[in-house]
Amino acid sequence: MFENIFNPMIEEETEFIPLLTAEDEESILSEKLPDKLPILPLRNTVLFPGVVIPITVGRDKSIALIKDAYKNKKIIGVTAQKDEKIEDPLSTDIYPIGTSAKILKLLRMPDGNTTVILQGRKKIHIKNIIQTEPYFIAEIESINDKNINTQSSEFIAIISAIKDVATKIIKQSPSIPSEASFAINNIETPSFLVNFISSHMNISLPNKQNLLETHDIKDQALQLLSLLNKELSLIELKNQIQNKTRSDIDKQQREYFLSQQLKTIQEELGGSPLEQEIKEFEEKAKNKKWNTATKELFEKNLNKLKRMNPNSPEYGITTAHLDIILELPWNEYSEDNFDILNVKKVLDEDHFGLEKVKERILEYLAVLKLKKDLKSPILCLYGPPGVGKTSLGKSIARALNRKYVRMSLGGLHDESEIRGHRKTYIGAMPGRIIQSIRKAGTSNPVFVLDEIDKIGRDFQGDPASALLEVLDPEQNNTFYDNYLETEYDLSKVLFIATCNDLNTIHPALLDRFEIINVTGYSTEEKMEIAKKFLIPKVCQETGIKKNQIKIADNILEEIIENYTYESGVRNLEKRLSKIARHTALKTSMNEDIPKIIKDYLPKIFGPTHIKEKYEGNDIPGVVTGLAWTPNGGEILYIETVASPAKETSHTLTGNLGNVMKESATIALGYIKSHAKELSIHQSDIEQKHFHMHVPEGAVPKDGPSAGIAMVVSLMSCISGRKVKKNLAMTGEITLRGKVLPVGGIKEKILAAKRSGIKEIILCKANEQDVLDISQEYLKGLKFIYVNTIREVVSITL
C-alpha cells in the first residue's frame, strides 16, 4: 500500500502540491469539462479525482496524446484497461468510467522512457469513441458524486477508522516510509482522503475500479474500510510468519554457534561427552570374554552410535543396550567350593532336622562335583510354608561359595518378565533372568525361583511356558532374551525352585524338576529350632539380651501346640517375637521382666483357638480323618446322620470336591453290596436318606484319602455303634473293599500328634513312609496297618 506516495521519479522542482486543500477541491468540482476529450488508456492502475500519480508512457498513441495535450495544456481523459496485456486496445477493452486529468509535468528519463505526472480532476463517463487515430477521442460527460452529510457522526467515525487502519498498515509494513502517515493526517477533505487511499492501496485493479465507480462517498468509504481491514490482517499474518521464521533461524544459528563453542571447549578439556562415552565403551569391551556373535553385535551397535545424533531417541536406546551388554558377566564364573563336608556343615548350621532333604542335596552336589557340569534335573523344594525352602537355597549358595539370587514368581503373568521386551518399545528392559544375572555379577550363581507354583497366566502370555527353556539343561546354554538380541549361556547356573503345591505347576515344567519333599516339623523339631535359631533371631531384632528371655521347655511346647497352627515355624517366630517385644516394653518402662509361665501366655497372645484339637466322638456317625493341605496336615471330622426316605439316597455337604464326593458314593455302594458280610440288615439301609457332612463348610476339600473314614462314618451311623476314641485314619478305598495308600503321611501324622490322637490307621503300603520318620518324633502314637475295609471296620467300631 502507498508505494507511490514518495516516488523518486518526482523531482523536487515540480511545481504542483500533491495534497488538495478544501479550496482546491471546490475549484475542481466547479470547473467545466468539454464534451470531447482525448482518452489515455492505463495498463495497471486507476486514477482517482484529486490524486497525483506518475505514469510511464511507452506506446506510440499514448506518447502522441501526451505531447499534444502537454503542448496545448489540455485536459485529457484517463481510464483503465480491462486487460493489461493488450498492446493496442479497442474501445471495448477499456472501462467506460474514468477520470479527467491534468498533465502537471512531462519528464524524459535517462533510459529513454517518458514519464508524465497526472492529477485527477473529475469522474467522467465515456459515452462514445468518435476517433481512434492517432489516439482515442471520445464524447464524455462529467459525473458528480451524491451529496451526503459529511458532518454526521457515523461518517466521521468511518473516516476516523479509515485513518487508524491506514496508519497501522503503514507502521507494520516495512516497505512504506513512515512519512506516509503524515500525508494521510494532513488531508483535510474526507472525499480526497478516500480517493487518495483508494488510489495507493495494494489491491487488484477490478477492486479499484469498483471504488471509482461508487458515486456515494459513504458507500465508497465503507468498501475502502473493508479492504483496508483485509489488508491489515494479511500484513499482520505475514509479519507473524516472518517473525516466527526469523526466530527459528536465529535459534538454530544460536544453537549452532553455542555448539561450536562447546565443541571447542570440550576439545580443550579432552574431548566431547559423546566421544568420551564411546571411548569408555571401547575400554570396557577390551576385558570382556564374550563369544564372536556377542562381539559382532556390540561392535555393530557401537558403530551405529558413532554416526548417531545424541539428541535422537534412538541414541538413548542404543546406549542403554550397550550398557547391558557390557555389564553382563559373559563367561565370568565364581570358583566353586565342592567340599561336601563343608556343605553338610553349613546346612546343619542353618537348618535343624530335614535329614532326608539335606541328604538329597548332598547327593545332588556330589554328582555335580564328579561330572563338573550341571546337565542334571533342576531341584524343586516342595512343601508347606515356613519350613525353610528358600533359606535352603541361600545355604547352598553360601556352602558352594557362589552368589545368591532370588526371583519371586508369585503373581507373575507377563511372559516379557522372563524373556524381556524388544528394545524398540518405550521403557523396554531385559527379562528378570538376565537382570538377576547382571546383578549377581557371575554366570554361575545359585538362582532360587521362589513360589513357582503361583505363576499367573493371561492375555500377555504364559510365563511358565517361557521358563521351559530356562530350566531345560539341554536348551538353556542358548537362552535368548528379546532385549539382549543374542544368546546367553545359563547352563552353569544352579537353579532351585520352591513351591507349596505341585498340582498347579505346568506339567512340562514339572517334568524338568527333581522333586525334594520338604515336610513339616514335629513339635520336638520346632522346639530345637526355636532354641537354636528363632529366639536368638528375635532377640537381635528387638534389641534385647538373650538372657532376658527365659522360656522353659514345657512353655515352649505349650506355645507350639496351642498358639501355632502350621507345619513350618513362621507363626512360631511371630509368637516368640511378640514375647520379645513384650519384654522390650517392660524393660523400657523400667518394670520387672515377668517370668513366662503358662498362665501368663494369654496376657501376651490372648485366648487360644486351635481348631484342629481332637474333640472326641461321643455320637455314632462321627469319625476323625486326616488330610493334607499346602499349609501342612490337618484333622477333619466326617459326620453322618440317617433319616427316613422312600428309597436309599445320600446328600454330601461341606464344600467337597468331585474326588471326595466319589469316595462317599463308593463307600455307600460298598456297604450296600456287602451288607451281609458286615452284619447289617437290609432294613437298616433301605428307605433311608444318609446326610454326610464335613465341617468347616467354607473351606474347599478334595482328595481320595478320606475314603476309609467315610466308610466308618456310614457304618457307625447305620449300626448305631460309636467309633473308638483317640483314633484317626486315612486311606483310599475301592468297590472291591481294598484300602489304597495315600500321600502326605508325615504331615498327617504330625497333625494327628498335635491334636492328641493316639492311634492312626493307615494302608499297609504306607508303612515305609512311617519308617522314614525319625522314631523319636513318633512317641505316643500307635500305627495300625490294614489292607481291606473289613479290617478297618472291625478295628474302629
Short mmCIF file of C-alpha atoms in Angstrom, two decimals, residues 334-344 361-374 396 399-402 444 446 492 494:
data_model
loop_
_atom_site.label_atom_id
_atom_site.label_comp_id
_atom_site.label_asym_id
_atom_site.label_seq_id
_atom_site.Cartn_x
_atom_site.Cartn_y
_atom_site.Cartn_z
CA SER A 334 32.99 -67.68 40.66
CA GLU A 335 35.19 -70.56 41.83
CA ASP A 336 33.11 -73.38 43.31
CA ASN A 337 33.89 -74.98 46.65
CA PHE A 338 32.64 -78.55 46.19
CA ASP A 339 33.76 -79.66 49.66
CA ILE A 340 30.80 -81.90 50.51
CA LEU A 341 31.76 -82.00 54.21
CA ASN A 342 31.73 -78.22 54.30
CA VAL A 343 28.32 -78.16 52.57
CA LYS A 344 26.96 -80.62 55.16
CA ILE A 361 21.01 -82.08 48.29
CA LEU A 362 24.41 -83.53 49.18
CA GLU A 363 23.89 -86.35 46.63
CA TYR A 364 23.00 -83.78 44.01
CA LEU A 365 26.09 -81.66 44.70
CA ALA A 366 28.32 -84.75 44.82
CA VAL A 367 27.20 -85.66 41.29
CA LEU A 368 27.94 -82.09 40.14
CA LYS A 369 31.42 -82.35 41.65
CA LEU A 370 32.20 -85.56 39.80
CA LYS A 371 30.58 -84.63 36.46
CA LYS A 372 31.75 -81.00 36.51
CA ASP A 373 28.65 -79.85 34.63
CA LEU A 374 25.07 -79.05 35.59
CA ILE A 396 23.61 -73.95 49.34
CA ALA A 399 28.35 -73.52 51.08
CA LEU A 400 29.41 -73.54 47.42
CA ASN A 401 30.89 -70.01 47.61
CA ARG A 402 28.52 -68.84 44.89
CA ASN A 444 27.09 -69.35 37.82
CA VAL A 446 22.61 -70.19 42.86
CA LYS A 492 26.27 -73.07 34.68
CA LEU A 494 22.32 -73.75 39.69
#
